[in-house]
PDB file of C-alpha atoms in Angstrom:
ATOM      1  CA  MET A  29      -0.013  -0.050   0.004  1.00 71.00           C
ATOM      2  CA  GLY A  30       1.342   3.383  -0.987  1.00 83.00           C
ATOM      3  CA  GLU A  31       1.725   6.397   1.327  1.00 83.00           C
ATOM      4  CA  ARG A  32      -1.230   8.250  -0.205  1.00 88.00           C
ATOM      5  CA  GLU A  33      -3.493   5.183   0.142  1.00 91.00           C
ATOM      6  CA  LEU A  34      -2.323   4.527   3.699  1.00 90.00           C
ATOM      7  CA  THR A  35      -2.945   8.181   4.658  1.00 92.00           C
ATOM      8  CA  TRP A  36      -6.545   7.929   3.311  1.00 92.00           C
ATOM      9  CA  THR A  37      -7.086   4.673   5.125  1.00 93.00           C
ATOM     10  CA  LEU A  38      -5.937   6.182   8.428  1.00 94.00           C
ATOM     11  CA  LYS A  39      -8.187   9.213   7.858  1.00 94.00           C
ATOM     12  CA  GLY A  40     -11.110   6.875   7.473  1.00 93.00           C
ATOM     13  CA  ILE A  41     -10.420   4.772  10.649  1.00 94.00           C
ATOM     14  CA  LEU A  42      -8.987   7.275  13.184  1.00 95.00           C
ATOM     15  CA  LYS A  43     -11.573   8.973  15.387  1.00 95.00           C
ATOM     16  CA  THR A  44     -11.724  11.147  18.415  1.00 97.00           C
ATOM     17  CA  GLY A  45     -11.078   9.158  21.583  1.00 97.00           C
ATOM     18  CA  ASP A  46      -8.747   6.653  19.936  1.00 97.00           C
ATOM     19  CA  THR A  47      -5.342   5.984  21.489  1.00 97.00           C
ATOM     20  CA  VAL A  48      -2.300   6.210  19.193  1.00 96.00           C
ATOM     21  CA  SER A  49       1.253   5.098  20.013  1.00 95.00           C
ATOM     22  CA  PHE A  50       4.400   5.026  17.980  1.00 91.00           C
ATOM     23  CA  LEU A  51       6.911   5.307  20.896  1.00 83.00           C
ATOM     24  CA  ALA A  52       7.007   2.512  23.506  1.00 76.00           C
ATOM     25  CA  ALA A  53       6.690   4.936  26.477  1.00 79.00           C
ATOM     26  CA  GLU A  54       3.925   7.197  25.214  1.00 86.00           C
ATOM     27  CA  ASN A  55       0.148   6.916  24.571  1.00 93.00           C
ATOM     28  CA  LEU A  56      -1.508   9.804  22.833  1.00 96.00           C
ATOM     29  CA  HIS A  57      -5.260  10.274  22.735  1.00 98.00           C
ATOM     30  CA  VAL A  58      -6.911  11.662  19.620  1.00 98.00           C
ATOM     31  CA  ILE A  59      -8.771  14.816  20.557  1.00 98.00           C
ATOM     32  CA  GLY A  60      -9.661  15.832  16.987  1.00 96.00           C
ATOM     33  CA  THR A  61      -8.600  16.155  13.425  1.00 94.00           C
ATOM     34  CA  THR A  62      -8.468  19.174  11.105  1.00 91.00           C
ATOM     35  CA  GLY A  63      -7.804  18.548   7.443  1.00 91.00           C
ATOM     36  CA  GLU A  64      -4.415  16.848   7.318  1.00 94.00           C
ATOM     37  CA  ILE A  65      -3.635  17.322  10.957  1.00 97.00           C
ATOM     38  CA  VAL A  66      -4.325  15.036  13.970  1.00 97.00           C
ATOM     39  CA  LYS A  67      -4.595  16.758  17.361  1.00 98.00           C
ATOM     40  CA  LEU A  68      -3.222  14.519  20.160  1.00 97.00           C
ATOM     41  CA  MET A  69      -2.973  14.814  23.887  1.00 97.00           C
ATOM     42  CA  SER A  70      -0.424  12.839  25.931  1.00 94.00           C
ATOM     43  CA  ASP A  71      -1.137  11.291  29.334  1.00 91.00           C
ATOM     44  CA  GLN A  72       0.930  14.177  30.766  1.00 92.00           C
ATOM     45  CA  GLY A  73      -1.373  16.747  29.167  1.00 95.00           C
ATOM     46  CA  VAL A  74       0.958  17.799  26.375  1.00 95.00           C
ATOM     47  CA  LEU A  75      -0.718  18.685  23.077  1.00 97.00           C
ATOM     48  CA  ARG A  76       0.926  17.255  19.955  1.00 96.00           C
ATOM     49  CA  LEU A  77       0.071  17.834  16.368  1.00 97.00           C
ATOM     50  CA  LEU A  78       0.906  15.265  13.696  1.00 96.00           C
ATOM     51  CA  SER A  79       0.008  15.017  10.063  1.00 97.00           C
ATOM     52  CA  PHE A  80      -1.759  11.929   8.712  1.00 96.00           C
ATOM     53  CA  VAL A  81       1.381  11.542   6.490  1.00 96.00           C
ATOM     54  CA  GLN A  82       3.525  11.211   9.548  1.00 96.00           C
ATOM     55  CA  LEU A  83       1.184   8.553  10.993  1.00 95.00           C
ATOM     56  CA  ALA A  84       1.201   6.678   7.661  1.00 94.00           C
ATOM     57  CA  GLN A  85       5.012   6.637   7.836  1.00 94.00           C
ATOM     58  CA  PHE A  86       4.933   5.185  11.347  1.00 94.00           C
ATOM     59  CA  ALA A  87       2.529   2.555  10.049  1.00 93.00           C
ATOM     60  CA  ALA A  88       4.742   1.708   7.146  1.00 92.00           C
ATOM     61  CA  GLU A  89       7.673   1.340   9.516  1.00 93.00           C
ATOM     62  CA  GLY A  90       5.580  -0.979  11.745  1.00 92.00           C
ATOM     63  CA  ARG A  91       5.596   1.372  14.735  1.00 94.00           C
ATOM     64  CA  LEU A  92       2.033   2.499  14.818  1.00 95.00           C
ATOM     65  CA  PHE A  93      -0.375   1.212  17.453  1.00 96.00           C
ATOM     66  CA  LEU A  94      -4.099   2.113  17.423  1.00 96.00           C
ATOM     67  CA  ASN A  95      -6.017   1.416  20.643  1.00 95.00           C
ATOM     68  CA  GLY A  96      -3.213  -0.859  21.821  1.00 93.00           C
ATOM     69  CA  ILE A  97      -3.122  -3.033  18.671  1.00 94.00           C
ATOM     70  CA  LYS A  98      -0.318  -2.871  16.138  1.00 94.00           C
ATOM     71  CA  TYR A  99      -1.603  -1.414  12.977  1.00 93.00           C
ATOM     72  CA  THR A 100      -0.719  -3.445   9.959  1.00 89.00           C
ATOM     73  CA  PRO A 101      -1.408  -1.935   6.506  1.00 82.00           C
ATOM     74  CA  ARG A 102      -3.223  -4.237   4.078  1.00 78.00           C
ATOM     75  CA  GLY A 103      -2.557  -4.259   0.418  1.00 58.00           C
TER      76      GLY A 103
END
């Protein structure tokens, strides 16, 4: 699956309230999305902004976890 297709797939499945992780020691909670940007809040209360493209790169590298489950791109 290419980066563009993976980005669109993530846009379709990611929703407010989901937990995202790409670093072993950090869970981020989706608090919203705006266009190409995902707004995330850490357990420590730190706001982070990531693009869907960045999340797609983490998924392609095998480092993306959604709601505690490793996300594996299909295709």
